mmCIF file of C-alpha atoms in Angstrom:
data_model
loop_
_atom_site.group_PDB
_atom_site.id
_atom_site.type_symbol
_atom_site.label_atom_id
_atom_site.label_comp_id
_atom_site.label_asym_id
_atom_site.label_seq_id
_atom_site.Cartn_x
_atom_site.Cartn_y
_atom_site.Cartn_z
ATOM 1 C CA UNK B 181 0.000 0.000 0.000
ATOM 2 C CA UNK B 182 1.378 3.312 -0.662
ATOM 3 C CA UNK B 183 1.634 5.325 2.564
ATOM 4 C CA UNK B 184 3.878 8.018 1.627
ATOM 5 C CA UNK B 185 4.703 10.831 -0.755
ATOM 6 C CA UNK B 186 7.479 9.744 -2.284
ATOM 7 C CA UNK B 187 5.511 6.398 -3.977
ATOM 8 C CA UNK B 188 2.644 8.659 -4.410
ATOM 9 C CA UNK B 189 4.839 10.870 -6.984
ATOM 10 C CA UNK B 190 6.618 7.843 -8.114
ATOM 11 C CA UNK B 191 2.927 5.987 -9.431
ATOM 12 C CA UNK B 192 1.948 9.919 -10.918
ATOM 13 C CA UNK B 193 4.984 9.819 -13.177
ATOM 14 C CA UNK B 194 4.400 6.282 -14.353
ATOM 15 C CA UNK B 195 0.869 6.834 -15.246
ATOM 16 C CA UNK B 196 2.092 9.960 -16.409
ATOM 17 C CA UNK B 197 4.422 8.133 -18.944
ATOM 18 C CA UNK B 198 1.757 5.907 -19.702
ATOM 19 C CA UNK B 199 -0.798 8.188 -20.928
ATOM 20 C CA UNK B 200 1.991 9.772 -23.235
ATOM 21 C CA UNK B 201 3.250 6.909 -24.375
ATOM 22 C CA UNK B 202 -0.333 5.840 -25.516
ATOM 23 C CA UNK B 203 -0.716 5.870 -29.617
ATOM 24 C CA UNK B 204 -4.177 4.936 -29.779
ATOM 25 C CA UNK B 205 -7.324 5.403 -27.971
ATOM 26 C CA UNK B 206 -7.832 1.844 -27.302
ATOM 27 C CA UNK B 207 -4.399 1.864 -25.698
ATOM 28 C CA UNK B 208 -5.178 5.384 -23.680
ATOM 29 C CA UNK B 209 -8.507 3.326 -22.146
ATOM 30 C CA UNK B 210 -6.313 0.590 -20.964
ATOM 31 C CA UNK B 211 -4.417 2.615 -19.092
ATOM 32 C CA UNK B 212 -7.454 4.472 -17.847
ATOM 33 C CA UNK B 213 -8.958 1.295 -16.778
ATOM 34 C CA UNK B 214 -6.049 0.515 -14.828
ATOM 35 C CA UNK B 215 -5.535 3.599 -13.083
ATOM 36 C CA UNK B 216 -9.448 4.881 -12.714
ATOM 37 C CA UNK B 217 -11.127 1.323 -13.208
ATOM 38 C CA UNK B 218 -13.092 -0.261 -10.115
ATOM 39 C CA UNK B 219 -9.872 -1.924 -9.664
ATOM 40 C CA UNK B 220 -7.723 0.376 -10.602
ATOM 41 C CA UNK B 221 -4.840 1.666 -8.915
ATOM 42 C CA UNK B 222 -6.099 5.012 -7.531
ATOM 43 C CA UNK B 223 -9.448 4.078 -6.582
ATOM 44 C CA UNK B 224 -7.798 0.942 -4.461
ATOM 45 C CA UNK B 225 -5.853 4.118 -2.191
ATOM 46 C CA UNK B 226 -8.812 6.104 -2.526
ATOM 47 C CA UNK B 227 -10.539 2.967 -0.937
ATOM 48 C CA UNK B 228 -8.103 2.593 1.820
ATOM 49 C CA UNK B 229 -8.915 6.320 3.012
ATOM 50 C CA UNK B 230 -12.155 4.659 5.176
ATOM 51 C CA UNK B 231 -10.000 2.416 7.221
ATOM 52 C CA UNK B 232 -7.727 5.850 8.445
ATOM 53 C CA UNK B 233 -7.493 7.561 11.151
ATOM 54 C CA UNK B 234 -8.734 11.421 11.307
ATOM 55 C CA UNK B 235 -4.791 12.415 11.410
ATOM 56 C CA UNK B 236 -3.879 9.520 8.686
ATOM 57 C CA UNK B 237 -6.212 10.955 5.937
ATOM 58 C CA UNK B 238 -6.252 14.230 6.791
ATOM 59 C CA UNK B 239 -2.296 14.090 5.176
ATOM 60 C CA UNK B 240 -2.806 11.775 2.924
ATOM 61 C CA UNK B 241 -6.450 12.693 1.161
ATOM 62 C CA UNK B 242 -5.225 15.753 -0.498
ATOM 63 C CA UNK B 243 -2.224 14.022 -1.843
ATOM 64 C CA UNK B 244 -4.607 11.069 -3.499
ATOM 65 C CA UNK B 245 -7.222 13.076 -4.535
ATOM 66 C CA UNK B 246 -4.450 15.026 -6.099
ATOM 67 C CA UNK B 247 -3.387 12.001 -7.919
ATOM 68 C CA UNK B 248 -6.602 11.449 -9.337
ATOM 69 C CA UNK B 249 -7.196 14.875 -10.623
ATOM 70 C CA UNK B 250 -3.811 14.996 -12.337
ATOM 71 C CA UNK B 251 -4.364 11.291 -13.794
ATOM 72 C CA UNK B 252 -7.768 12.189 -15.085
ATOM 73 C CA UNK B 253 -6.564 15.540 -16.771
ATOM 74 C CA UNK B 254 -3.877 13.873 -18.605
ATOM 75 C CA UNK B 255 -6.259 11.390 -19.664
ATOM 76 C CA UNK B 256 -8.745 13.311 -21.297
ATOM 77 C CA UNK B 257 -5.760 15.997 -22.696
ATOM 78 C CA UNK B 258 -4.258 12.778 -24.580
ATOM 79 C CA UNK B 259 -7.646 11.938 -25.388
ATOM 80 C CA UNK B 260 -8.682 15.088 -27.468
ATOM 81 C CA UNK B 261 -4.967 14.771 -28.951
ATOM 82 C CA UNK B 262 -5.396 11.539 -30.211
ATOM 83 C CA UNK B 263 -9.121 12.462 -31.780
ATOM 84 C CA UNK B 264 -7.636 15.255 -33.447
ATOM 85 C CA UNK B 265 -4.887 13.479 -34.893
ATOM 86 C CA UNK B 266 -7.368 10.651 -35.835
ATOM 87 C CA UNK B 267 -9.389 13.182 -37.018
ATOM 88 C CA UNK B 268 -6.661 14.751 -39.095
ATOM 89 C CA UNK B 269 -5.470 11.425 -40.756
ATOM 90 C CA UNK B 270 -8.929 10.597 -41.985
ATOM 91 C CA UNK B 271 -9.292 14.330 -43.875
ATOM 92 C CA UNK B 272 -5.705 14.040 -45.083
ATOM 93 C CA UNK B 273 -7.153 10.515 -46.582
ATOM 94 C CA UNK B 274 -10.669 11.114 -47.682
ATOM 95 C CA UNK B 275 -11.093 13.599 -50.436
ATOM 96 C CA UNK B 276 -14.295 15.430 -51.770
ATOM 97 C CA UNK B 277 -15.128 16.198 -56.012
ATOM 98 C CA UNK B 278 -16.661 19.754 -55.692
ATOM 99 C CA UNK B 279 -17.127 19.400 -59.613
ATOM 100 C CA UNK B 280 -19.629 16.900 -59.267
ATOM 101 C CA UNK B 281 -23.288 17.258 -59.164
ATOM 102 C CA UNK B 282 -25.365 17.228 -56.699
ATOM 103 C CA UNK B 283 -27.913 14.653 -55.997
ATOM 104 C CA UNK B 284 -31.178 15.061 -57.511
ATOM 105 C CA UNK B 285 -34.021 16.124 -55.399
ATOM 106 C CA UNK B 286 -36.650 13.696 -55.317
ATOM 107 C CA UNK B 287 -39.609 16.334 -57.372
ATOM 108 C CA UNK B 288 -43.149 16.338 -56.181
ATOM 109 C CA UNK B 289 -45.919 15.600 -58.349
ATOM 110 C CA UNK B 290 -49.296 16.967 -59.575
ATOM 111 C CA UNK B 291 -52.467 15.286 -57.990
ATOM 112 C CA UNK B 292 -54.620 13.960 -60.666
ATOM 113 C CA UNK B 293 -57.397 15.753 -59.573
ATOM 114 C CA UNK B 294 -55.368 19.157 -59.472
ATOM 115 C CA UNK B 295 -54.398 18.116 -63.144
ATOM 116 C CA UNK B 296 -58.044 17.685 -64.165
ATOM 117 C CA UNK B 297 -59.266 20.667 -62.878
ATOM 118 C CA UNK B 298 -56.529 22.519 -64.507
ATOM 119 C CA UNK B 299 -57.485 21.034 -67.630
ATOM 120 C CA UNK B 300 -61.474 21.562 -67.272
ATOM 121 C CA UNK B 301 -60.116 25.381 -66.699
ATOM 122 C CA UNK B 302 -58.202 25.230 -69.980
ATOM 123 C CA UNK B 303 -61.335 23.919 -71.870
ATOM 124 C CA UNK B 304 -63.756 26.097 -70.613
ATOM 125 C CA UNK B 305 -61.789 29.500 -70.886
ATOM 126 C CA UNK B 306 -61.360 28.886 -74.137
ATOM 127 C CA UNK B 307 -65.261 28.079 -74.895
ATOM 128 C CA UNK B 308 -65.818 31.619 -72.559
ATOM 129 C CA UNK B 309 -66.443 30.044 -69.628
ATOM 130 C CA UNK B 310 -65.454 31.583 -66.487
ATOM 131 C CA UNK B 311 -64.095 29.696 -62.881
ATOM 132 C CA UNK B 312 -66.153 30.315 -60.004
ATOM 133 C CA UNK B 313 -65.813 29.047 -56.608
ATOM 134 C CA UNK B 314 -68.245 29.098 -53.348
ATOM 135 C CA UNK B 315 -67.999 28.019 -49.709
ATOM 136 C CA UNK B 316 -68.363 24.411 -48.644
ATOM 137 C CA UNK B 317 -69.792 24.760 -45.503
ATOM 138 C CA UNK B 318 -73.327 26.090 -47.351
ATOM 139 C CA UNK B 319 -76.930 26.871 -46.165
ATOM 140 C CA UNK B 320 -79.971 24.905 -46.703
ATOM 141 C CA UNK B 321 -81.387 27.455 -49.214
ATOM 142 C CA UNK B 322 -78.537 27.474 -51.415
ATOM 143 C CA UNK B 323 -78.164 24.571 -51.347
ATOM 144 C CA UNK B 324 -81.506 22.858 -51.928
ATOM 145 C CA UNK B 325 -84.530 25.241 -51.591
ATOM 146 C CA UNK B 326 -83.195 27.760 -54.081
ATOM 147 C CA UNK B 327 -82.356 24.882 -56.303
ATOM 148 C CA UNK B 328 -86.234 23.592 -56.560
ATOM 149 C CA UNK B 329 -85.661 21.234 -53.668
ATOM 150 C CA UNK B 330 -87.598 22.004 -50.780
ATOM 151 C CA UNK B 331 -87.925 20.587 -47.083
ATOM 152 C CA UNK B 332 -90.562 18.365 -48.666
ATOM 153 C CA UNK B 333 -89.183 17.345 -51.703
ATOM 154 C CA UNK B 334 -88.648 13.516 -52.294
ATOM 155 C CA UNK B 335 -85.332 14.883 -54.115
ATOM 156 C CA UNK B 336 -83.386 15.573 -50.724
ATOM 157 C CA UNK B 337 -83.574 11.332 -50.191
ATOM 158 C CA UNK B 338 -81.032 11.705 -53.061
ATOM 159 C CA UNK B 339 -78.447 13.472 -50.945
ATOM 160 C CA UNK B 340 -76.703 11.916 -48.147
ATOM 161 C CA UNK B 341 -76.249 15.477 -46.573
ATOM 162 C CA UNK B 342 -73.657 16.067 -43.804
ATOM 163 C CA UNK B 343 -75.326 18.627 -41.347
ATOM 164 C CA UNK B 344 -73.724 20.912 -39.381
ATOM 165 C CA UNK B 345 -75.131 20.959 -35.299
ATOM 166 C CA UNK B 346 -74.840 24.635 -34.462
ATOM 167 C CA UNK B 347 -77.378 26.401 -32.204
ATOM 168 C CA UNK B 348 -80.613 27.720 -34.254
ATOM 169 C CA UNK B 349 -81.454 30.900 -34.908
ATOM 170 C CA UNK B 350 -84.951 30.176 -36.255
ATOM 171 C CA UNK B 351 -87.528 27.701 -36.652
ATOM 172 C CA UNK B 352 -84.420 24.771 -36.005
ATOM 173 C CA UNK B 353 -82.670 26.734 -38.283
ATOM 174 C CA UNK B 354 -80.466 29.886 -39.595
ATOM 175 C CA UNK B 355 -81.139 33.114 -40.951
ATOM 176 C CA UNK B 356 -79.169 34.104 -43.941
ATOM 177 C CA UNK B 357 -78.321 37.310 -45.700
ATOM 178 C CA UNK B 358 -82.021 37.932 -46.512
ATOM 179 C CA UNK B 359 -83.181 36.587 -43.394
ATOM 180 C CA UNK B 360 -84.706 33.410 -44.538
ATOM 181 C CA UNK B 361 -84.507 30.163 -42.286
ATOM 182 C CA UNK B 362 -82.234 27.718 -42.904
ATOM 183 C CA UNK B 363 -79.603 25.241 -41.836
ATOM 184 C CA UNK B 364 -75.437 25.096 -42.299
ATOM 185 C CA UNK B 365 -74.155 21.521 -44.440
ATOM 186 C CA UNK B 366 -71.114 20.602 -45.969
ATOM 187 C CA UNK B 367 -72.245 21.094 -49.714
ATOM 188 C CA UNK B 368 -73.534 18.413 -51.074
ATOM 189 C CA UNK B 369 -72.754 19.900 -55.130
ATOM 190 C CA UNK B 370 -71.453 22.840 -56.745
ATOM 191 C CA UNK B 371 -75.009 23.770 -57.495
ATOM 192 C CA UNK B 372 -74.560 26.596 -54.844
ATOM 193 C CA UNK B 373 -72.229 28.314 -56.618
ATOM 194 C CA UNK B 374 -74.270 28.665 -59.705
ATOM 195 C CA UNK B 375 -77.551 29.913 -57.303
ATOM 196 C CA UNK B 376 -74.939 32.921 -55.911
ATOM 197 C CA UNK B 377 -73.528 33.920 -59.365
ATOM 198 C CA UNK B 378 -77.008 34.382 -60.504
ATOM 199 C CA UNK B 379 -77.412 36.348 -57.575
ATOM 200 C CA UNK B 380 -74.421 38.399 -57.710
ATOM 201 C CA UNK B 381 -74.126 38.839 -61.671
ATOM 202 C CA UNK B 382 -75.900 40.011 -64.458
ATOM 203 C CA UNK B 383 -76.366 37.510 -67.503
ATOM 204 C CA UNK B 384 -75.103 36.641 -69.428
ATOM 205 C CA UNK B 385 -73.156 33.951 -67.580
ATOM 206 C CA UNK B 386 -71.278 31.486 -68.548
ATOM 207 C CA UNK B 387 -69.166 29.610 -65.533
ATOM 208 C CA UNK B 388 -67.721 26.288 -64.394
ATOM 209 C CA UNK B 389 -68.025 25.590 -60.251
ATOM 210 C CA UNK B 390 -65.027 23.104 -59.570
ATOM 211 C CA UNK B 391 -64.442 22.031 -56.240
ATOM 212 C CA UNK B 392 -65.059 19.527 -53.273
ATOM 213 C CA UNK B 393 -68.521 18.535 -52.011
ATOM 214 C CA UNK B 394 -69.523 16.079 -49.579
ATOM 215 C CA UNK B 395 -71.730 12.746 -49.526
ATOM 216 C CA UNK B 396 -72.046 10.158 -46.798
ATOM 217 C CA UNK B 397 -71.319 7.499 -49.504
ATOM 218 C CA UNK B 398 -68.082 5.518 -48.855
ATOM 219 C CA UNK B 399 -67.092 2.036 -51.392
ATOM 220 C CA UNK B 400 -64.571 1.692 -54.456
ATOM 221 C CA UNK B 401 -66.137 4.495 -56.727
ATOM 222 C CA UNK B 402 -67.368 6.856 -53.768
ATOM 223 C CA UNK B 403 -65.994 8.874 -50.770
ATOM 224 C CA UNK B 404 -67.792 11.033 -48.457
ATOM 225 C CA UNK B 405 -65.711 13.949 -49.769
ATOM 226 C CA UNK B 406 -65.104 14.410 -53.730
ATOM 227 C CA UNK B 407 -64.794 16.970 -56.396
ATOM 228 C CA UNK B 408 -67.382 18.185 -58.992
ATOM 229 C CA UNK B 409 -67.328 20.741 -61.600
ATOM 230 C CA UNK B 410 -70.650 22.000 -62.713
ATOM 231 C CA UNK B 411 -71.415 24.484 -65.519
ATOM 232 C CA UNK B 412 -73.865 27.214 -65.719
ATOM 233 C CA UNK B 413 -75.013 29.283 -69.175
ATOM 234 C CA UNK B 414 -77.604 31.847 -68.965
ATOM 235 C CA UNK B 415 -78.884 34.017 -71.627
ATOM 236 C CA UNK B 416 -81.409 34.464 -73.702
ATOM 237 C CA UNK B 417 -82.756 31.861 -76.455
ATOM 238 C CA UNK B 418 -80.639 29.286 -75.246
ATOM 239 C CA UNK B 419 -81.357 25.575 -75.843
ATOM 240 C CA UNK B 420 -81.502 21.869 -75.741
ATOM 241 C CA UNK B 421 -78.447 22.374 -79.001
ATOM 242 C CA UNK B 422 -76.337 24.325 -77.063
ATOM 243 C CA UNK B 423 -75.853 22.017 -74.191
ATOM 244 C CA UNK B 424 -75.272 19.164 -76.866
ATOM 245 C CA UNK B 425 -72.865 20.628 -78.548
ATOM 246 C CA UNK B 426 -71.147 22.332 -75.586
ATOM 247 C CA UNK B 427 -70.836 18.863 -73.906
ATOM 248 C CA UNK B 428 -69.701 17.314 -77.010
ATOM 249 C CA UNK B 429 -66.930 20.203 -77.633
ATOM 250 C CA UNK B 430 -65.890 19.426 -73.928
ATOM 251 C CA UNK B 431 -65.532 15.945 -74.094
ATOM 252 C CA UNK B 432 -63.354 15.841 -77.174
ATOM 253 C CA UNK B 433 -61.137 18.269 -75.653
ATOM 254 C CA UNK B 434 -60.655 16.354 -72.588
ATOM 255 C CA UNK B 435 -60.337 13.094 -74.156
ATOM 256 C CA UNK B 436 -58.157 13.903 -76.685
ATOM 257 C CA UNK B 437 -60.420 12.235 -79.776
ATOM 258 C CA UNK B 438 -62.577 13.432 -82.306
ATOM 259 C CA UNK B 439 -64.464 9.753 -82.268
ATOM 260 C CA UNK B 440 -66.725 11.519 -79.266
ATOM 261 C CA UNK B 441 -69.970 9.870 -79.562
ATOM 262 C CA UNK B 442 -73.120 11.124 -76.962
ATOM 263 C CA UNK B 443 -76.232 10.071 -75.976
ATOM 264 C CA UNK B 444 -78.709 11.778 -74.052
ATOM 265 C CA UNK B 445 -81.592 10.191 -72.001
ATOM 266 C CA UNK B 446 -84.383 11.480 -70.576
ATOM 267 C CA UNK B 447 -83.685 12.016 -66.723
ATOM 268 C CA UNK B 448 -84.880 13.486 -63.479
ATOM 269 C CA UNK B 449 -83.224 16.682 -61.529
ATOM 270 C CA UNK B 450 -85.494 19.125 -59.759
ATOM 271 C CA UNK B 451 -83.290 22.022 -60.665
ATOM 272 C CA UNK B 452 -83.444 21.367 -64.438
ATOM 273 C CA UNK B 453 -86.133 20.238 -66.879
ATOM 274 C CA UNK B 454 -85.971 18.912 -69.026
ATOM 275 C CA UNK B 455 -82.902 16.793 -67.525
ATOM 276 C CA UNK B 456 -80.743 14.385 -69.605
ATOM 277 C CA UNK B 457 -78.237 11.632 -68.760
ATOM 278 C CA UNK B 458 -75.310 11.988 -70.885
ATOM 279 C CA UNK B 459 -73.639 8.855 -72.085
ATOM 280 C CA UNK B 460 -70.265 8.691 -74.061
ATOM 281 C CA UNK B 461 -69.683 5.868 -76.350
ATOM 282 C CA UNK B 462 -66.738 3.605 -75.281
ATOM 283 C CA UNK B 463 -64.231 1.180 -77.408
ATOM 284 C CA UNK B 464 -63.095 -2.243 -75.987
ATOM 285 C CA UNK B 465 -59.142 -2.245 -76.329
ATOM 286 C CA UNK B 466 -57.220 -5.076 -75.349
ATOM 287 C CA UNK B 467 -59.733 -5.611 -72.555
ATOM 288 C CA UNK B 468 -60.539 -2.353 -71.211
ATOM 289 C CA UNK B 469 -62.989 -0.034 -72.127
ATOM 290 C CA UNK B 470 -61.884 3.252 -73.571
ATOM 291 C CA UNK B 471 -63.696 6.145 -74.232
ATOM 292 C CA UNK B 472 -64.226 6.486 -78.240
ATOM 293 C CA UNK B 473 -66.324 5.143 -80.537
ATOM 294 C CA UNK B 474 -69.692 3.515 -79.976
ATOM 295 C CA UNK B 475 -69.285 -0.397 -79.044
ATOM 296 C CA UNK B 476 -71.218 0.541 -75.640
ATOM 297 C CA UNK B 477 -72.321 3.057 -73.529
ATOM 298 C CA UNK B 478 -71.078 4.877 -70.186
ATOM 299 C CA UNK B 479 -72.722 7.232 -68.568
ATOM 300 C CA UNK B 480 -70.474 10.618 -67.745
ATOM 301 C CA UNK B 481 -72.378 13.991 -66.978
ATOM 302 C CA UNK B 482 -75.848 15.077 -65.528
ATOM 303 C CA UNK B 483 -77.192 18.199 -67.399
ATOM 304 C CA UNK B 484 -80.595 20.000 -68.712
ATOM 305 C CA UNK B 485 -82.325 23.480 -69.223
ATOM 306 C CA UNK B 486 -82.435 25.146 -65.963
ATOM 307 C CA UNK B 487 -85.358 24.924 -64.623
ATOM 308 C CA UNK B 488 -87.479 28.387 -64.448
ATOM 309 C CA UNK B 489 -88.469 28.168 -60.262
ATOM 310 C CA UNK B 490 -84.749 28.451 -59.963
ATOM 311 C CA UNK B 491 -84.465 31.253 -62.253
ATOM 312 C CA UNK B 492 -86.863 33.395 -60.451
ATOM 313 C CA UNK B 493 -85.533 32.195 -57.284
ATOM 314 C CA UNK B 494 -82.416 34.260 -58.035
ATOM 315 C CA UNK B 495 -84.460 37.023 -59.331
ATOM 316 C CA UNK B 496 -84.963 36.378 -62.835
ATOM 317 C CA UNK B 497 -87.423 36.618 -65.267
ATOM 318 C CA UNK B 498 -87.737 33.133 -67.046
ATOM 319 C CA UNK B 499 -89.629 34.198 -69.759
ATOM 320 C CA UNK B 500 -86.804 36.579 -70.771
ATOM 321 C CA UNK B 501 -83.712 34.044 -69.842
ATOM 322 C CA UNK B 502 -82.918 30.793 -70.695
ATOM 323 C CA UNK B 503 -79.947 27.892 -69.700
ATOM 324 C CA UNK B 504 -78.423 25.105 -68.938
ATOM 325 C CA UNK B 505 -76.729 23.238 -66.698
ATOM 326 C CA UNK B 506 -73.935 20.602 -66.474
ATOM 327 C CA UNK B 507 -72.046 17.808 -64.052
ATOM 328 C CA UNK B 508 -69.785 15.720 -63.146
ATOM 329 C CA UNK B 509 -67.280 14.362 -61.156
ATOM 330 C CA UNK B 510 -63.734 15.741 -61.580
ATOM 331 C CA UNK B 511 -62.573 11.951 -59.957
ATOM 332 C CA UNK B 512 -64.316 10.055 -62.291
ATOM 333 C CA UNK B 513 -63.224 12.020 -65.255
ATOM 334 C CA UNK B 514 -59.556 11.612 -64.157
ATOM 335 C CA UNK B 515 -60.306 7.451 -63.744
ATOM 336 C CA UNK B 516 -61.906 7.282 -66.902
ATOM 337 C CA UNK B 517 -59.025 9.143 -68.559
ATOM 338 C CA UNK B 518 -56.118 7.683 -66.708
ATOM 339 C CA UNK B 519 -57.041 4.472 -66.209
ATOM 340 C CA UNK B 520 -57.490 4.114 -62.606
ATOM 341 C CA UNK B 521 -60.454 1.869 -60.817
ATOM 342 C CA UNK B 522 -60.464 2.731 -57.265
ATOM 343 C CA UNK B 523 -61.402 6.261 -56.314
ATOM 344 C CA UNK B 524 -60.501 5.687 -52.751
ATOM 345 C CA UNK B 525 -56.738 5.489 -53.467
ATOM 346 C CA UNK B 526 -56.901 9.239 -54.633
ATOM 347 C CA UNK B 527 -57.230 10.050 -51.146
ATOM 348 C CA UNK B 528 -54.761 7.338 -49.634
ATOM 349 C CA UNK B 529 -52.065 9.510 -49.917
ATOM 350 C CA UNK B 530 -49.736 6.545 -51.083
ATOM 351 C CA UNK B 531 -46.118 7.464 -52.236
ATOM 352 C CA UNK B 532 -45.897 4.572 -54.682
ATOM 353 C CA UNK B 533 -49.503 5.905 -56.324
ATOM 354 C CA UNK B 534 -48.845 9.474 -56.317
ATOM 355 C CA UNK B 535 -45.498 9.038 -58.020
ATOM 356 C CA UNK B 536 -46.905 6.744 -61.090
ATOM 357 C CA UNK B 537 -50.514 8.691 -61.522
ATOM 358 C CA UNK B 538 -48.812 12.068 -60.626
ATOM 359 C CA UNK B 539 -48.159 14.555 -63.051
ATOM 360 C CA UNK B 540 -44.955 16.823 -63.103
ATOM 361 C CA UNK B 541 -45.088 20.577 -61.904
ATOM 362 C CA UNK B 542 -44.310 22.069 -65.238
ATOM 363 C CA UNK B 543 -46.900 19.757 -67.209
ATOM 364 C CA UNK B 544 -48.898 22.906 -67.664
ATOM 365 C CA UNK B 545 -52.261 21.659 -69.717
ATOM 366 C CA UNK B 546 -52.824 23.897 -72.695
ATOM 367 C CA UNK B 547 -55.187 22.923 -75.746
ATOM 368 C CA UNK B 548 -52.165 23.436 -78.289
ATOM 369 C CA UNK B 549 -49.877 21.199 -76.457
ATOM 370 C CA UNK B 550 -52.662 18.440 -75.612
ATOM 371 C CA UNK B 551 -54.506 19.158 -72.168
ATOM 372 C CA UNK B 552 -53.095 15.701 -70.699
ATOM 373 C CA UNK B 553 -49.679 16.386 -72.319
#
């Protein structure tokens, strides 16, 4: 046991040596382990200070704690020397191209839908059609009543409507702008839109309503929310030849082919009358059914002469104006055109999906270039 100065100095400077002498850090532990370790050198005489007397380690504490505080100084001081120079060798070694490029960042892509509606845009602007847009979270009356669909109307059984609970302002319902009681829904069509540009415009009007609407409808080709675009055209002597040949222009624009074959079949909407279903002829290639020709029939649009009641409702005179009205859903264009059979994956938000349907940033649609270019 060391008991006196003189070993105390003599075990500093051969620790002391061995730290320096210590060309690696796996060599520098070893000699930490041996000094510092649980049974190491200096924690055996720190160990020994218990079993002391008062005089004993009051001379020689400060001397062993002063070991230990030079020992574990010199350790880490070698330490950082030897990272450096580790540190050091390995940038002298390793050496870095600046002339070469970077990486490429992985690019984000278009959602199919965004790409659609940019393309409906495209269509329509150039047939004078205007883009207008409306709130989603809609009252009753613009939504239904102003639309020939009122609180008693069989119609509203076609809507699986997503009402808002808010407290009532009248009669169950809410009061809006003109005071008239209603209720607050997620929209369940763009139909709004087209009952508040009558409102706020003068015809003539001619305007597509794209956006998101809501359904409580939820299997392979629905979701509770998806996007519509709806088109409005009033002015006066409009008719049933205008819509066909509007729909027909549309449709082969969109589709990219001139072999754009419609039906239209006598149908049921309260807000127009008459109403048609309009089917587009289809092709059978290699097993799938493309949209061309006239081997069978699909149906893609809604449409029909709007009906007078919501004319006046918007403070019209029906004898004096005339229109129509159009549509359809922006996700089951995009699936028809694309070739994609399950809606719900547009809203997955899958990597993998996004990156094959997806369209790149710069794919700009324009009528000269091919809208799905």
């Amino acid at each position: 046991m060391v008991t006196d100065t003189h070993e105390l100095d003599q075990l500093r400077a051969h620790l002391l040596v061995a730290i320096e002498a210590a060309t690696a850090l796996d060599a520098l532990d070893t000699v930490r382990v041996d000094a510092l370790g649980k049974q190491g050198r200096i924690t055996g005489l720190l160990k020994t200070l218990g079993k002391m007397t008062p005089e004993e380690r009051q001379l020689q504490g400060p001397a062993i704690h002063g070991l230990r505080e030079s020992v574990t100084a010199a350790i880490a001081t070698r330490k950082a020397a030897l990272e450096k120079a580790a540190l050091d060798a390995r940038l002298a070694a390793e050496t870095l191209d600046m002339t070469l490029p970077v990486d490429a960042v992985a690019p984000g892509t278009v959602h199919p839908v965004s790409q659609v509606m940019d393309e409906l845009a495209e269509i329509f602007a150039d047939l004078g059609f205007a883009v207008a847009t409306g709130p989603e979270i809609e009252d009753d009356w613009h939504n239904f009543t102003a639309l020939n669909i009122p609180e008693s109307h069989p119609a509203r059984a076609m809507h699986d409507t997503f009402y808002c609970e808010e407290p009532s302002t009248a009669g169950g319902g809410f009061a809006d702008a003109a005071g008239r009681a209603t209720r607050m829904l997620l929209r369940t069509h763009t139909s709004p839109v087209q009952i508040r540009t009558m409102l706020e415009q003068k015809p003539p009007i001619r305007i597509i309503a794209p956006g998101r609407t809501y359904r409580s409808d939820s299997d392979a080709t629905h979701t509770p929310m998806f996007h519509q675009v709806e088109g409005l055209v009033i002015d006066k002597g409009i008719t049933l030849g205008h819509l066909k040949w509007t729909l027909e222009t549309f449709l082969k624009a969109f589709f990219e082919r001139d072999d754009i074959v419609l039906r239209l079949r006598p149908s049921y909407f309260p807000f127009t009358e008459p109403s048609a279903e309009v089917d587009v002829g289809f092709s059978m290639v290699k097993g799938k059914r493309v949209i061309g020709g006239a081997e069978g029939w699909m149906e893609v649009l809604g449409s029909g002469m709007v009906h007078p009641k919501v004319i006046a409702a918007c403070g019209l005179d029906p004898n004096e104006w005339q229109g129509f009205a159009f549509g359809c859903g922006i996700d089951r264009l995009a699936m028809l055109k694309y070739g994609m059979d399950d809606l719900r994956a547009f809203f997955d938000g899958d990597i993998r999906w996004l990156k094959h349907y997806g369209f790149a940033a710069l794919d700009v649609p324009t009528l000269s270039g091919g809208v799905g270019a």
